[in-house]
């Protein structure tokens, strides 16, 4: 959850219109959490083993073959999500993202993570209305692409006293 909170904050600060919409409409919080989960999955890849031969995209995956799944790629599938590379807190088709996996492999803590994110993002936008990046976005340090969990290594922010 900590990685998702920092990534989500970074994404919101890079998308001021979306951040303003969230600040203006508390009812948007639930949908914002789901969209941020879709847009920035912290679990990048997982491996699964085919239990039987499967035909997928014109290719046969034989039983016993290890398959690497990219949640970020699946969550940005243009056949599943309209404008998948755009952060849109008003997105209507956000359900069905794979941020917490799917089926029997779903994350058991997903409901707790959602509650934590709802509370944290709501508190963040309410308490710090002038929150902004303290450095250019290009200088924000992210975990390396080779890391199992994607996240922000450091997120320098600042705000004005109101």
PDB file of C-alpha atoms in Angstrom:
ATOM      1  CA  UNK A   1       0.000   0.000   0.000  1.00  0.00           C
ATOM      2  CA  UNK A   2       2.850   2.418   0.751  1.00  0.00           C
ATOM      3  CA  UNK A   3       4.177   2.044  -2.798  1.00  0.00           C
ATOM      4  CA  UNK A   4       0.724   2.586  -4.252  1.00  0.00           C
ATOM      5  CA  UNK A   5       0.163   5.680  -2.115  1.00  0.00           C
ATOM      6  CA  UNK A   6       3.424   7.250  -3.257  1.00  0.00           C
ATOM      7  CA  UNK A   7       2.900   6.279  -6.910  1.00  0.00           C
ATOM      8  CA  UNK A   8      -0.685   7.496  -6.801  1.00  0.00           C
ATOM      9  CA  UNK A   9       0.350  10.795  -5.256  1.00  0.00           C
ATOM     10  CA  UNK A  10       3.023  11.201  -7.930  1.00  0.00           C
ATOM     11  CA  UNK A  11       0.490  10.449 -10.682  1.00  0.00           C
ATOM     12  CA  UNK A  12      -2.006  12.933  -9.260  1.00  0.00           C
ATOM     13  CA  UNK A  13       0.639  15.651  -8.966  1.00  0.00           C
ATOM     14  CA  UNK A  14       1.556  15.053 -12.618  1.00  0.00           C
ATOM     15  CA  UNK A  15      -2.103  15.331 -13.646  1.00  0.00           C
ATOM     16  CA  UNK A  16      -3.344  18.579 -12.088  1.00  0.00           C
ATOM     17  CA  UNK A  17      -6.793  18.448 -13.701  1.00  0.00           C
ATOM     18  CA  UNK A  18      -7.398  15.006 -12.192  1.00  0.00           C
ATOM     19  CA  UNK A  19      -6.089  16.151  -8.816  1.00  0.00           C
ATOM     20  CA  UNK A  20      -8.400  19.185  -8.930  1.00  0.00           C
ATOM     21  CA  UNK A  21     -11.365  16.947  -9.765  1.00  0.00           C
ATOM     22  CA  UNK A  22     -10.593  14.713  -6.780  1.00  0.00           C
ATOM     23  CA  UNK A  23     -10.239  17.724  -4.481  1.00  0.00           C
ATOM     24  CA  UNK A  24     -13.548  19.127  -5.691  1.00  0.00           C
ATOM     25  CA  UNK A  25     -15.585  15.935  -5.453  1.00  0.00           C
ATOM     26  CA  UNK A  26     -15.159  13.588  -2.465  1.00  0.00           C
ATOM     27  CA  UNK A  27     -17.590  11.158  -4.132  1.00  0.00           C
ATOM     28  CA  UNK A  28     -14.905  10.556  -6.760  1.00  0.00           C
ATOM     29  CA  UNK A  29     -12.548   8.943  -4.227  1.00  0.00           C
ATOM     30  CA  UNK A  30     -13.625   5.313  -4.731  1.00  0.00           C
ATOM     31  CA  UNK A  31     -13.366   5.526  -8.510  1.00  0.00           C
ATOM     32  CA  UNK A  32     -10.060   7.413  -8.209  1.00  0.00           C
ATOM     33  CA  UNK A  33      -8.575   4.582  -6.151  1.00  0.00           C
ATOM     34  CA  UNK A  34      -9.631   1.996  -8.743  1.00  0.00           C
ATOM     35  CA  UNK A  35      -8.291   4.094 -11.611  1.00  0.00           C
ATOM     36  CA  UNK A  36      -4.969   4.652  -9.851  1.00  0.00           C
ATOM     37  CA  UNK A  37      -4.706   0.898  -9.227  1.00  0.00           C
ATOM     38  CA  UNK A  38      -5.341   0.260 -12.922  1.00  0.00           C
ATOM     39  CA  UNK A  39      -3.025   3.015 -14.106  1.00  0.00           C
ATOM     40  CA  UNK A  40      -0.072   2.167 -11.821  1.00  0.00           C
ATOM     41  CA  UNK A  41       0.022  -1.422 -10.695  1.00  0.00           C
ATOM     42  CA  UNK A  42       2.848  -1.871  -8.160  1.00  0.00           C
ATOM     43  CA  UNK A  43       3.059  -5.596  -8.873  1.00  0.00           C
ATOM     44  CA  UNK A  44       4.567  -5.537 -12.338  1.00  0.00           C
ATOM     45  CA  UNK A  45       4.776  -9.196 -13.261  1.00  0.00           C
ATOM     46  CA  UNK A  46       3.855 -12.577 -11.910  1.00  0.00           C
ATOM     47  CA  UNK A  47       4.632 -16.029 -13.174  1.00  0.00           C
ATOM     48  CA  UNK A  48       2.072 -18.768 -13.624  1.00  0.00           C
ATOM     49  CA  UNK A  49       2.323 -22.335 -14.911  1.00  0.00           C
ATOM     50  CA  UNK A  50      -0.058 -23.591 -17.585  1.00  0.00           C
ATOM     51  CA  UNK A  51      -1.907 -26.598 -16.179  1.00  0.00           C
ATOM     52  CA  UNK A  52      -3.051 -27.739 -19.606  1.00  0.00           C
ATOM     53  CA  UNK A  53      -2.382 -26.891 -23.229  1.00  0.00           C
ATOM     54  CA  UNK A  54      -3.954 -23.530 -24.069  1.00  0.00           C
ATOM     55  CA  UNK A  55      -4.396 -21.756 -27.402  1.00  0.00           C
ATOM     56  CA  UNK A  56      -3.854 -18.010 -26.960  1.00  0.00           C
ATOM     57  CA  UNK A  57      -3.430 -15.460 -29.709  1.00  0.00           C
ATOM     58  CA  UNK A  58      -2.723 -18.136 -32.282  1.00  0.00           C
ATOM     59  CA  UNK A  59       0.000 -19.707 -30.138  1.00  0.00           C
ATOM     60  CA  UNK A  60      -0.095 -22.904 -28.126  1.00  0.00           C
ATOM     61  CA  UNK A  61       1.080 -22.708 -24.538  1.00  0.00           C
ATOM     62  CA  UNK A  62       1.870 -26.241 -23.492  1.00  0.00           C
ATOM     63  CA  UNK A  63       1.038 -27.652 -20.075  1.00  0.00           C
ATOM     64  CA  UNK A  64       3.925 -27.089 -17.667  1.00  0.00           C
ATOM     65  CA  UNK A  65       5.132 -23.952 -19.453  1.00  0.00           C
ATOM     66  CA  UNK A  66       5.910 -20.957 -17.261  1.00  0.00           C
ATOM     67  CA  UNK A  67       4.081 -17.837 -18.382  1.00  0.00           C
ATOM     68  CA  UNK A  68       5.059 -14.329 -17.271  1.00  0.00           C
ATOM     69  CA  UNK A  69       2.095 -11.997 -16.857  1.00  0.00           C
ATOM     70  CA  UNK A  70       2.503  -8.228 -17.000  1.00  0.00           C
ATOM     71  CA  UNK A  71      -0.231  -6.575 -14.974  1.00  0.00           C
ATOM     72  CA  UNK A  72       0.761  -3.120 -16.206  1.00  0.00           C
ATOM     73  CA  UNK A  73       0.397  -4.266 -19.808  1.00  0.00           C
ATOM     74  CA  UNK A  74      -2.952  -5.949 -19.134  1.00  0.00           C
ATOM     75  CA  UNK A  75      -4.214  -2.874 -17.285  1.00  0.00           C
ATOM     76  CA  UNK A  76      -3.329  -0.724 -20.313  1.00  0.00           C
ATOM     77  CA  UNK A  77      -4.950  -2.999 -22.905  1.00  0.00           C
ATOM     78  CA  UNK A  78      -6.776  -0.772 -25.433  1.00  0.00           C
ATOM     79  CA  UNK A  79      -9.188  -3.618 -26.179  1.00  0.00           C
ATOM     80  CA  UNK A  80     -10.268  -3.534 -22.522  1.00  0.00           C
ATOM     81  CA  UNK A  81      -9.898   0.134 -21.519  1.00  0.00           C
ATOM     82  CA  UNK A  82     -10.628   3.270 -23.542  1.00  0.00           C
ATOM     83  CA  UNK A  83      -7.576   5.570 -23.712  1.00  0.00           C
ATOM     84  CA  UNK A  84      -5.640   3.200 -21.413  1.00  0.00           C
ATOM     85  CA  UNK A  85      -2.536   5.397 -21.112  1.00  0.00           C
ATOM     86  CA  UNK A  86      -4.563   8.321 -19.760  1.00  0.00           C
ATOM     87  CA  UNK A  87      -5.246   8.771 -16.046  1.00  0.00           C
ATOM     88  CA  UNK A  88      -8.986   9.459 -15.918  1.00  0.00           C
ATOM     89  CA  UNK A  89     -10.561   9.472 -12.463  1.00  0.00           C
ATOM     90  CA  UNK A  90     -14.002   9.630 -14.098  1.00  0.00           C
ATOM     91  CA  UNK A  91     -13.329   6.443 -16.124  1.00  0.00           C
ATOM     92  CA  UNK A  92     -16.484   4.358 -16.424  1.00  0.00           C
ATOM     93  CA  UNK A  93     -14.811   1.093 -17.466  1.00  0.00           C
ATOM     94  CA  UNK A  94     -12.277   0.820 -14.615  1.00  0.00           C
ATOM     95  CA  UNK A  95     -13.672  -2.395 -13.114  1.00  0.00           C
ATOM     96  CA  UNK A  96     -11.792  -5.526 -14.049  1.00  0.00           C
ATOM     97  CA  UNK A  97      -8.244  -4.251 -13.684  1.00  0.00           C
ATOM     98  CA  UNK A  98      -5.684  -6.795 -12.485  1.00  0.00           C
ATOM     99  CA  UNK A  99      -3.834  -4.767  -9.848  1.00  0.00           C
ATOM    100  CA  UNK A 100      -4.649  -7.420  -7.252  1.00  0.00           C
ATOM    101  CA  UNK A 101      -4.455 -10.365  -9.676  1.00  0.00           C
ATOM    102  CA  UNK A 102      -7.482 -12.513 -10.504  1.00  0.00           C
ATOM    103  CA  UNK A 103      -9.256 -15.677  -9.460  1.00  0.00           C
ATOM    104  CA  UNK A 104      -7.764 -17.875  -6.759  1.00  0.00           C
ATOM    105  CA  UNK A 105      -4.558 -15.831  -6.861  1.00  0.00           C
ATOM    106  CA  UNK A 106      -6.234 -12.551  -5.877  1.00  0.00           C
ATOM    107  CA  UNK A 107      -4.556 -10.597  -3.097  1.00  0.00           C
ATOM    108  CA  UNK A 108      -6.219 -11.372   0.224  1.00  0.00           C
ATOM    109  CA  UNK A 109      -5.444  -7.879   1.514  1.00  0.00           C
ATOM    110  CA  UNK A 110      -6.987  -6.011  -1.404  1.00  0.00           C
ATOM    111  CA  UNK A 111      -9.977  -4.657   0.539  1.00  0.00           C
ATOM    112  CA  UNK A 112      -7.733  -3.342   3.312  1.00  0.00           C
ATOM    113  CA  UNK A 113      -5.467  -1.721   0.706  1.00  0.00           C
ATOM    114  CA  UNK A 114      -8.464  -0.052  -0.937  1.00  0.00           C
ATOM    115  CA  UNK A 115      -9.703   1.324   2.395  1.00  0.00           C
ATOM    116  CA  UNK A 116      -6.217   2.611   3.254  1.00  0.00           C
ATOM    117  CA  UNK A 117      -5.956   4.296  -0.136  1.00  0.00           C
ATOM    118  CA  UNK A 118      -9.398   5.900   0.124  1.00  0.00           C
ATOM    119  CA  UNK A 119      -8.616   7.331   3.550  1.00  0.00           C
ATOM    120  CA  UNK A 120      -5.085   8.433   2.647  1.00  0.00           C
ATOM    121  CA  UNK A 121      -5.882  10.112  -0.688  1.00  0.00           C
ATOM    122  CA  UNK A 122      -8.932  11.864   0.752  1.00  0.00           C
ATOM    123  CA  UNK A 123      -6.891  13.148   3.711  1.00  0.00           C
ATOM    124  CA  UNK A 124      -4.044  14.186   1.424  1.00  0.00           C
ATOM    125  CA  UNK A 125      -6.167  16.317  -0.891  1.00  0.00           C
ATOM    126  CA  UNK A 126      -8.222  17.792   1.962  1.00  0.00           C
ATOM    127  CA  UNK A 127      -5.336  18.575   4.285  1.00  0.00           C
ATOM    128  CA  UNK A 128      -2.790  19.729   1.691  1.00  0.00           C
ATOM    129  CA  UNK A 129      -4.720  21.618  -0.995  1.00  0.00           C
ATOM    130  CA  UNK A 130      -1.533  23.274  -2.275  1.00  0.00           C
ATOM    131  CA  UNK A 131       0.584  20.099  -2.403  1.00  0.00           C
ATOM    132  CA  UNK A 132       2.983  19.990  -5.348  1.00  0.00           C
ATOM    133  CA  UNK A 133       6.238  18.394  -6.431  1.00  0.00           C
ATOM    134  CA  UNK A 134       9.325  20.052  -4.959  1.00  0.00           C
ATOM    135  CA  UNK A 135      11.437  18.931  -7.935  1.00  0.00           C
ATOM    136  CA  UNK A 136      10.701  18.473 -11.636  1.00  0.00           C
ATOM    137  CA  UNK A 137       8.903  15.168 -12.289  1.00  0.00           C
ATOM    138  CA  UNK A 138      11.945  13.878 -14.202  1.00  0.00           C
ATOM    139  CA  UNK A 139      13.984  14.089 -10.983  1.00  0.00           C
ATOM    140  CA  UNK A 140      11.623  11.901  -8.932  1.00  0.00           C
ATOM    141  CA  UNK A 141      13.482   8.674  -8.216  1.00  0.00           C
ATOM    142  CA  UNK A 142      11.580   5.487  -9.038  1.00  0.00           C
ATOM    143  CA  UNK A 143      12.507   1.933  -8.148  1.00  0.00           C
ATOM    144  CA  UNK A 144      14.422   0.280 -10.975  1.00  0.00           C
ATOM    145  CA  UNK A 145      12.433  -1.485 -13.681  1.00  0.00           C
ATOM    146  CA  UNK A 146      14.048  -4.727 -12.549  1.00  0.00           C
ATOM    147  CA  UNK A 147      12.464  -4.507  -9.085  1.00  0.00           C
ATOM    148  CA  UNK A 148       9.627  -6.926  -8.306  1.00  0.00           C
ATOM    149  CA  UNK A 149       7.559  -4.127  -6.808  1.00  0.00           C
ATOM    150  CA  UNK A 150       7.281  -0.847  -8.693  1.00  0.00           C
ATOM    151  CA  UNK A 151       7.253   2.332  -6.664  1.00  0.00           C
ATOM    152  CA  UNK A 152       8.682   5.709  -5.853  1.00  0.00           C
ATOM    153  CA  UNK A 153      12.016   5.643  -4.073  1.00  0.00           C
ATOM    154  CA  UNK A 154      11.771   9.311  -3.109  1.00  0.00           C
ATOM    155  CA  UNK A 155       8.948  11.810  -3.654  1.00  0.00           C
ATOM    156  CA  UNK A 156       9.964  15.351  -2.675  1.00  0.00           C
ATOM    157  CA  UNK A 157       6.858  17.481  -2.190  1.00  0.00           C
ATOM    158  CA  UNK A 158       6.101  20.906  -0.797  1.00  0.00           C
ATOM    159  CA  UNK A 159       3.019  22.998  -0.079  1.00  0.00           C
ATOM    160  CA  UNK A 160       2.029  26.521   0.786  1.00  0.00           C
ATOM    161  CA  UNK A 161       0.591  27.358   4.172  1.00  0.00           C
ATOM    162  CA  UNK A 162      -2.969  28.525   3.680  1.00  0.00           C
TER     163      UNK A 162
END
